[in-house]
Coordinates of N, CA and C in Angstrom, one line a residue:
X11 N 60.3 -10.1 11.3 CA 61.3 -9.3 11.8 C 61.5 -8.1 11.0
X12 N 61.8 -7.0 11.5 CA 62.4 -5.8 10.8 C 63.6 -5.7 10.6
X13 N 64.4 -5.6 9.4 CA 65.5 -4.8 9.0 C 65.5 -3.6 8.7
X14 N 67.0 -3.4 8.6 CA 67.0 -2.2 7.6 C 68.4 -2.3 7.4
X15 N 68.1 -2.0 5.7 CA 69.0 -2.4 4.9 C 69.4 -1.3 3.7
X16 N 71.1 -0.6 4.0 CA 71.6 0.5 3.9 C 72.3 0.1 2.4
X17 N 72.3 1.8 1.9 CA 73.0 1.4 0.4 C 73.1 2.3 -0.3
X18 N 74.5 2.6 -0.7 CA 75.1 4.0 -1.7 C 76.0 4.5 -1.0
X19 N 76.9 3.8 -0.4 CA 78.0 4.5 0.1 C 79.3 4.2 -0.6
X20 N 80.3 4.9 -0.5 CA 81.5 4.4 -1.9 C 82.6 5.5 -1.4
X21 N 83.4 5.7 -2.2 CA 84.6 6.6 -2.2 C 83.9 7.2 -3.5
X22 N 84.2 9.0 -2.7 CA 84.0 9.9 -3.6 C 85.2 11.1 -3.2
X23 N 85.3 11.8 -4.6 CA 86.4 12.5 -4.0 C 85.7 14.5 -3.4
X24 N 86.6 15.4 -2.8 CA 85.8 16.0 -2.2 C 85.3 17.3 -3.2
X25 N 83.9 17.5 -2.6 CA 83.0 18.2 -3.7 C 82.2 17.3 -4.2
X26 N 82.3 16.2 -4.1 CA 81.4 15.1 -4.4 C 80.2 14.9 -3.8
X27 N 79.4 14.0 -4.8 CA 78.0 13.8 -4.0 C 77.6 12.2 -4.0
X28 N 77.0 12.1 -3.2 CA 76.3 10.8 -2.8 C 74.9 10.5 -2.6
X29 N 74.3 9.6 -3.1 CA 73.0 10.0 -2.2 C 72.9 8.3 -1.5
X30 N 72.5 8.1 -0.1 CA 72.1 6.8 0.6 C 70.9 6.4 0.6
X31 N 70.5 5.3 1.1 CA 69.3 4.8 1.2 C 69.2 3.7 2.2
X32 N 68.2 3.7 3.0 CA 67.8 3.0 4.0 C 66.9 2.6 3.8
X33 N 66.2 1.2 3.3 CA 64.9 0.4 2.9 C 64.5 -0.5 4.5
X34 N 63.1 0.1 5.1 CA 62.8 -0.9 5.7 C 61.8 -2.3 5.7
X35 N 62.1 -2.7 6.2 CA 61.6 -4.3 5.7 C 61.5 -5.0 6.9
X36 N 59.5 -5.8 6.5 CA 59.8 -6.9 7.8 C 58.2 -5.7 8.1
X37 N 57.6 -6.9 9.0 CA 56.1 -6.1 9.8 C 56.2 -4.8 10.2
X38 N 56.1 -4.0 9.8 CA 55.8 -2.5 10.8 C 54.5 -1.8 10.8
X39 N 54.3 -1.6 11.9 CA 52.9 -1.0 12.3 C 52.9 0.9 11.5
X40 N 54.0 1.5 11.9 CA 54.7 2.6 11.9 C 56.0 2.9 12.0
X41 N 56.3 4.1 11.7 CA 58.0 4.2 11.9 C 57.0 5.7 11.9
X42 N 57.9 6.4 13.1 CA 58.0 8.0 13.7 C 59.7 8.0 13.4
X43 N 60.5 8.4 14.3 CA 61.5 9.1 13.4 C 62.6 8.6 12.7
X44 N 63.1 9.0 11.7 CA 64.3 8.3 11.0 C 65.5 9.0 10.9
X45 N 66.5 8.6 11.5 CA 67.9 9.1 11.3 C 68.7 9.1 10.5
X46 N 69.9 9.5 10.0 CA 71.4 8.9 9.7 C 72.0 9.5 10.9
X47 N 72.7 8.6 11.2 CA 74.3 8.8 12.1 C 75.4 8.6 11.6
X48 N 76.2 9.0 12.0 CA 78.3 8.6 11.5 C 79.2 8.4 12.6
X49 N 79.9 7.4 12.2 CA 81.0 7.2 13.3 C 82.1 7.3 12.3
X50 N 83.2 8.3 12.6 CA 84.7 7.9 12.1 C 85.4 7.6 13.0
X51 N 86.5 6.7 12.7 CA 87.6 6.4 13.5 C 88.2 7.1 14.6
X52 N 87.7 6.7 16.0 CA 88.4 7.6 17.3 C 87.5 8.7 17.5
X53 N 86.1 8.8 17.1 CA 85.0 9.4 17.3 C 83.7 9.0 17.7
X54 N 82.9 9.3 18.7 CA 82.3 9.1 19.2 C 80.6 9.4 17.8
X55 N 79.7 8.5 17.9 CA 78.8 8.2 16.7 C 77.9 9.5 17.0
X56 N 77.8 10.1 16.1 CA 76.9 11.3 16.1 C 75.8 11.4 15.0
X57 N 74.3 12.1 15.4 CA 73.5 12.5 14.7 C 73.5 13.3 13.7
X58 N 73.3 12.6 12.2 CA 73.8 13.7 11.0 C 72.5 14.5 10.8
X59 N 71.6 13.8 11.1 CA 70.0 14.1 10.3 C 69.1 13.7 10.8
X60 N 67.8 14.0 11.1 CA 66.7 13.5 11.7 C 65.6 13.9 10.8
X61 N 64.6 13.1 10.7 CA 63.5 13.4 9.5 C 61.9 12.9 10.8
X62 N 60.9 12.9 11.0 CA 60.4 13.0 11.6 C 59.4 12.6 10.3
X63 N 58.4 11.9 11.1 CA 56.8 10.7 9.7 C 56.6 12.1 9.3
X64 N 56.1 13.6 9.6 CA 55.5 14.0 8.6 C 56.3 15.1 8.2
X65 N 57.7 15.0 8.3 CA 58.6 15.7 7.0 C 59.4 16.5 7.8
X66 N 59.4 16.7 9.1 CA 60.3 18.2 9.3 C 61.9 17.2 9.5
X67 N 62.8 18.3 9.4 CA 64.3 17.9 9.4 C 65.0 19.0 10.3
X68 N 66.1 18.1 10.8 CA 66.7 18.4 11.2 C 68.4 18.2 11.2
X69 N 69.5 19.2 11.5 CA 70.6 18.6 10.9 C 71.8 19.1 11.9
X70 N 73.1 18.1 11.6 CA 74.3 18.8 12.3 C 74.4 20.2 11.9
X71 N 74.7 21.0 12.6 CA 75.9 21.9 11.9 C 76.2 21.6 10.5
X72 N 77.7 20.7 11.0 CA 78.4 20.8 9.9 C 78.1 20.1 8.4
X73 N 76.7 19.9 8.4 CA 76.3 19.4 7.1 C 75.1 20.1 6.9
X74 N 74.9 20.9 7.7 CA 73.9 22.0 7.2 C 73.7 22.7 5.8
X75 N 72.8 22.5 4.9 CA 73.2 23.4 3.5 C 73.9 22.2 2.4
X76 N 74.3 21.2 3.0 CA 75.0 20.0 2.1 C 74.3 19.1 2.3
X77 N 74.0 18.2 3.5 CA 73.1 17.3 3.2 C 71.4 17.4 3.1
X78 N 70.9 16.5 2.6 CA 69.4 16.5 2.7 C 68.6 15.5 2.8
X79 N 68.3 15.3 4.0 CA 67.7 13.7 4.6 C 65.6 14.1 4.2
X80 N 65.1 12.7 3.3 CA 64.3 12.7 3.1 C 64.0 11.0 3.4
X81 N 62.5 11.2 3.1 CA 61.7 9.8 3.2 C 60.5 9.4 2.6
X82 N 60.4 8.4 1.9 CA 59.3 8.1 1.2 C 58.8 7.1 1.9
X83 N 57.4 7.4 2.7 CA 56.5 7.1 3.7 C 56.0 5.1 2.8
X84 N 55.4 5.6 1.4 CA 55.1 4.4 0.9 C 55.8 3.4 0.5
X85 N 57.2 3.7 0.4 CA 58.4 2.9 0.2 C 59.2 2.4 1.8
X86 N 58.5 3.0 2.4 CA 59.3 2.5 3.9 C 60.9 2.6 4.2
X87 N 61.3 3.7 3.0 CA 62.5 4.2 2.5 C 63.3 5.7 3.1
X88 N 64.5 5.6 3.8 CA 65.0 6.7 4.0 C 66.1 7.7 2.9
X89 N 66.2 8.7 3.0 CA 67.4 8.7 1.8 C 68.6 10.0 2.7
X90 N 69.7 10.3 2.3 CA 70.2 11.0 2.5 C 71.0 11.5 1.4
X91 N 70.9 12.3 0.9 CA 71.5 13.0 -0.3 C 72.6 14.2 0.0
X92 N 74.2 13.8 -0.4 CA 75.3 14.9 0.2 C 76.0 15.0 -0.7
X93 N 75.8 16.0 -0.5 CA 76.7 17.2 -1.7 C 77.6 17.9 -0.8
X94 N 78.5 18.3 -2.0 CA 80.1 19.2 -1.4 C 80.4 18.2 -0.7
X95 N 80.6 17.3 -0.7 CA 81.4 16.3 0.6 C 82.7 16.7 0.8
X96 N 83.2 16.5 2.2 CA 84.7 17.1 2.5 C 85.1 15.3 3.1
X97 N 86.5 15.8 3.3 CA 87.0 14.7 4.1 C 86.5 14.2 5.5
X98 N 86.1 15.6 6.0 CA 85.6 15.4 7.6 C 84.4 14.2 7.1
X99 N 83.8 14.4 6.2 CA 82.7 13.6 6.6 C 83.2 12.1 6.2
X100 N 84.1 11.9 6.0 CA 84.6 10.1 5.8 C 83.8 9.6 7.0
X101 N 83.4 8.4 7.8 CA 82.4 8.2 8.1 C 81.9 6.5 7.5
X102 N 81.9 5.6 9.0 CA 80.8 4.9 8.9 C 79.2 5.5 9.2
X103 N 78.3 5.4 8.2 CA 77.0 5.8 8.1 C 76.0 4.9 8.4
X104 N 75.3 4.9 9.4 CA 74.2 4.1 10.4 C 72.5 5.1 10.3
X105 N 71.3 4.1 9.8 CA 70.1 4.6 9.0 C 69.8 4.3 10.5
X106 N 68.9 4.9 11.2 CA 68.4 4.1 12.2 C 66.6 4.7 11.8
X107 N 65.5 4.0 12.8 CA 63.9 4.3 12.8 C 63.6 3.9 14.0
X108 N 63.1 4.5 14.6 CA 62.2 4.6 15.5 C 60.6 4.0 15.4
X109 N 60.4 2.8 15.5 CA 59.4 2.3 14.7 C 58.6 1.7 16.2
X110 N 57.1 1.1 15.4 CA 55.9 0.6 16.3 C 56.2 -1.2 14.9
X111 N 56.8 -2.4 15.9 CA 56.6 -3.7 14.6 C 55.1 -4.2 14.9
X112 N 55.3 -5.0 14.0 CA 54.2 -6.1 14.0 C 54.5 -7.5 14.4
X113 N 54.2 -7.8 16.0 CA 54.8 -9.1 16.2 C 53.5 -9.9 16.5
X114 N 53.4 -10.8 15.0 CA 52.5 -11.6 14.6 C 50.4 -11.3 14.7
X115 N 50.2 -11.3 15.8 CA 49.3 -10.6 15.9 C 48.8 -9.6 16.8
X116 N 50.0 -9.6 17.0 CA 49.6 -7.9 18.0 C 51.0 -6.8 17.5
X117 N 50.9 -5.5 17.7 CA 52.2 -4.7 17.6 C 52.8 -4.9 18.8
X118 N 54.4 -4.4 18.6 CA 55.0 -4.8 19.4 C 55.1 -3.9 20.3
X119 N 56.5 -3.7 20.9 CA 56.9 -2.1 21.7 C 57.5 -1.1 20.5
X120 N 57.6 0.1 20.8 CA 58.1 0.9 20.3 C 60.0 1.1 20.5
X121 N 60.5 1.1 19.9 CA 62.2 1.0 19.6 C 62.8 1.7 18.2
X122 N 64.1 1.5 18.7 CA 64.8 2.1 18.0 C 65.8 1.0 17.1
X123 N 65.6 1.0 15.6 CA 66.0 -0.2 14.8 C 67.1 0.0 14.0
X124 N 68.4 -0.5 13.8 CA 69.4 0.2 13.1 C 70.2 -0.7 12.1
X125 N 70.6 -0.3 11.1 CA 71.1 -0.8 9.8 C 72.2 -1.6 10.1
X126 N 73.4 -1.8 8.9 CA 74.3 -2.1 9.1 C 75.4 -1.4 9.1
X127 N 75.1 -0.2 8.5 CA 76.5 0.7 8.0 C 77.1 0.8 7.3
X128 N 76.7 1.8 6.3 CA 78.1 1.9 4.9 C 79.1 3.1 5.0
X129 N 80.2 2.7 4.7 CA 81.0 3.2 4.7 C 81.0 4.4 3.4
X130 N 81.3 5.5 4.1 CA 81.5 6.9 3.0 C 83.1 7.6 3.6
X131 N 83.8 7.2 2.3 CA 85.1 7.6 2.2 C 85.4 9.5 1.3
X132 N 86.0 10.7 2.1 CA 85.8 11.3 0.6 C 87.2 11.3 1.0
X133 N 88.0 11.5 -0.2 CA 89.4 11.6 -0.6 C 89.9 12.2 -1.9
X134 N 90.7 12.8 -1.9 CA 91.4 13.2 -3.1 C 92.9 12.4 -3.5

């Protein structure tokens, strides 16, 4: 089976930084694209970051210049590194991949696989 399994999120106050991590785990043939998303309270879940297998990025707006979503292809690892954090971005944080698994002896279908969500608080 594939997981993915999220980690580094906390209460930081604002101007603060964080950096996350998405480890995946479990058969995979491939992984094509990797996200972070956020959902706050009474907000509909939005795309923070997209990173694509051979490096290009992409980003909201409003975290343009602050965040910086990367991936380490041999680690099967996503990361998202944010600086200046404001309040707006409090935020449950969801890693997702777009992956090809390995189900047992053949690959499987292609899908979209998603973490559990850490929570990023910024506050003063």
């Amino acid at each position: 089976q594939v997981q993915l399994v999220e980690s580094g999120g906390g209460l930081v106050q604002p101007g603060g930084s964080l950096r996350l991590s998405c480890a995946v785990s479990g058969s995979i043939f491939s992984i094509y694209n990797m996200g972070w998303y956020r959902q706050a309270p009474g907000k509909q879940r939005e795309l923070v970051a997209v990173i694509t297998s051979g490096g290009s990025t992409n980003y909201v707006d409003d975290v343009k210049g602050r965040f910086t979503i990367s991936r380490d292809n041999a680690k099967n690892t996503m990361y998202l590194q944010m600086n200046s954090l404001k309040p707006e971005d409090t935020a449950e944080y969801y890693c997702n991949a777009d992956l090809l698994p390995w189900l047992g002896l053949r690959v499987g279908s292609r899908g979209d696989y998603w973490g559990q969500g850490t929570q990023v608080t910024v506050s003063s």
